[in-house]
Tab-separated table of C-alpha atoms in Angstrom:
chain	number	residue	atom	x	y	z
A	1	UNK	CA	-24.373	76.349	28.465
A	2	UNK	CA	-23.325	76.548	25.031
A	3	UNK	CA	-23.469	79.654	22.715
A	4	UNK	CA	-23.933	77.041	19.047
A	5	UNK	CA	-26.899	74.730	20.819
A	6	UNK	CA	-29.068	74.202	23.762
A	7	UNK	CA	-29.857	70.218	25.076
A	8	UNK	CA	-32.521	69.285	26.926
A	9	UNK	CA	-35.059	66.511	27.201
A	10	UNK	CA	-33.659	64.393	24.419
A	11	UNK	CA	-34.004	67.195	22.410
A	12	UNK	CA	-30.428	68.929	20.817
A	13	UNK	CA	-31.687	72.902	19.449
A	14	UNK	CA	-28.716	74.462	17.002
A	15	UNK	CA	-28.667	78.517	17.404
A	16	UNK	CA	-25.297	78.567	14.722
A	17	UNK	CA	-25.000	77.391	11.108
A	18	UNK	CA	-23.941	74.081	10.863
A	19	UNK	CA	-21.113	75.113	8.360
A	20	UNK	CA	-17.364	74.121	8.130
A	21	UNK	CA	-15.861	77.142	9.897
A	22	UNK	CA	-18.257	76.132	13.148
A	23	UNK	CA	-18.007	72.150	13.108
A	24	UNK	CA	-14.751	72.656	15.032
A	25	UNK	CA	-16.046	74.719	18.020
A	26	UNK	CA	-19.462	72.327	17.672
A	27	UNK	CA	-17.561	69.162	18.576
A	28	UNK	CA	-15.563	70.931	21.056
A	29	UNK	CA	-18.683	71.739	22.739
A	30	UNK	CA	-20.787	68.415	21.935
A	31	UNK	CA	-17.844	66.305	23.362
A	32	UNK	CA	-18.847	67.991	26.877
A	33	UNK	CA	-22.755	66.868	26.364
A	34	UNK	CA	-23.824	63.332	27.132
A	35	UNK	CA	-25.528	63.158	24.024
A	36	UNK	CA	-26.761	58.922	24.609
A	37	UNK	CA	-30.362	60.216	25.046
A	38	UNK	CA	-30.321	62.520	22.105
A	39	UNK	CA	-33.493	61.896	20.064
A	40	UNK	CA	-34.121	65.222	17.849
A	41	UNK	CA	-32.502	67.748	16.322
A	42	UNK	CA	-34.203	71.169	16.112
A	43	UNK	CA	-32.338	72.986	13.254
A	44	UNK	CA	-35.261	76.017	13.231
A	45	UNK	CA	-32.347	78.148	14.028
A	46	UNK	CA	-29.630	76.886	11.190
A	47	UNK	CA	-29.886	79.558	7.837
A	48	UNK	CA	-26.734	77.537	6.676
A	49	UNK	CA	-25.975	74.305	5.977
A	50	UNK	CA	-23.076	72.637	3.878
A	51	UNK	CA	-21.816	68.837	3.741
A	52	UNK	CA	-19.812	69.330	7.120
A	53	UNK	CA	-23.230	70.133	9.134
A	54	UNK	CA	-24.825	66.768	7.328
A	55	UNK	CA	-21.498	65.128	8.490
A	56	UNK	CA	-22.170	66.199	11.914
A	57	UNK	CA	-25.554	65.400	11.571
A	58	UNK	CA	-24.643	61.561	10.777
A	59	UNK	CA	-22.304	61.184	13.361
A	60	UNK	CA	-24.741	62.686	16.068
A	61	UNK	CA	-27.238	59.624	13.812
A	62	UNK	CA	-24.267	56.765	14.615
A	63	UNK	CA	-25.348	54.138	17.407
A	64	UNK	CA	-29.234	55.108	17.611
A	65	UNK	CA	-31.540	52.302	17.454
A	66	UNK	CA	-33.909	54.233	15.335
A	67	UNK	CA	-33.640	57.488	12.462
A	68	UNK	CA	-32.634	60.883	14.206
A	69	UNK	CA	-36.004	63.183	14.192
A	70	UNK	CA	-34.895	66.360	12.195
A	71	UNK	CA	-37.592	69.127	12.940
A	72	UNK	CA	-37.521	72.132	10.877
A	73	UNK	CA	-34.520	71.355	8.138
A	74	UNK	CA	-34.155	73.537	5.821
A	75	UNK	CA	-35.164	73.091	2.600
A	76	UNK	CA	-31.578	73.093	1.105
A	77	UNK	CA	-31.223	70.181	3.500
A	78	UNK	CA	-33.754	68.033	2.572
A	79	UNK	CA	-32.437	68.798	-1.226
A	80	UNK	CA	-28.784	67.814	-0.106
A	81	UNK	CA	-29.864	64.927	1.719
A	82	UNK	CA	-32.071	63.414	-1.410
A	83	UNK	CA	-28.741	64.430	-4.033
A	84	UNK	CA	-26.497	62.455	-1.494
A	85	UNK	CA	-29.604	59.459	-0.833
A	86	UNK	CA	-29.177	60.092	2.771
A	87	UNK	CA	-33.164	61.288	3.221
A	88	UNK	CA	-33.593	57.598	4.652
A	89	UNK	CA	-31.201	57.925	7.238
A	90	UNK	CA	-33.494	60.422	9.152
A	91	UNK	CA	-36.697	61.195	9.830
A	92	UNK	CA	-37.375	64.864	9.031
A	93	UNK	CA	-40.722	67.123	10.825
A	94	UNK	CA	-41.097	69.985	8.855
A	95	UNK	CA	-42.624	72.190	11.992
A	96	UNK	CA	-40.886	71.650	15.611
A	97	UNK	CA	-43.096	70.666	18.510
């Protein structure tokens, strides 16, 4: 088990902020994860957010069929993701279920 996320059921949870100093340790730990069946992304537990979490965010996005389902972004998220046109490449649920 991983202290930055939990994975279950298609469903990846973040309990870090998805913020430069951490993207290092993330991919450390997602490399371990057989993310193929990954399907959302709950980011209720993310307070911080800066253009290396979005990066992340894409790459966990690259080879999926349809958008990435991104319950409870942040709202400086959606505003990033709108500045850098990138609110099409996921679907965002403002409430995780």
């Amino acid at each position: 088990m991983s202290p930055y996320f939990e994975f279950s059921a298609a469903k990846l949870v973040f309990t870090t902020d998805l913020v430069l100093p951490q993207i290092s340790k993330l991919h450390s730990e997602l490399r371990k994860s057989s993310l193929s069946e990954l399907k959302q992304v709950d980011l209720s537990g993310v307070k911080a957010l800066d253009s290396a979490g979005i990066a992340l965010l894409l790459e966990l996005q690259q080879g999926k069929n349809c958008p990435l389902v991104l319950l409870s972004p942040p709202a400086h998220l959606i505003t990033m993701l709108e500045l850098y046109n990138l609110d099409n490449q996921f679907e965002l649920v403002k409430r995780a279920s």
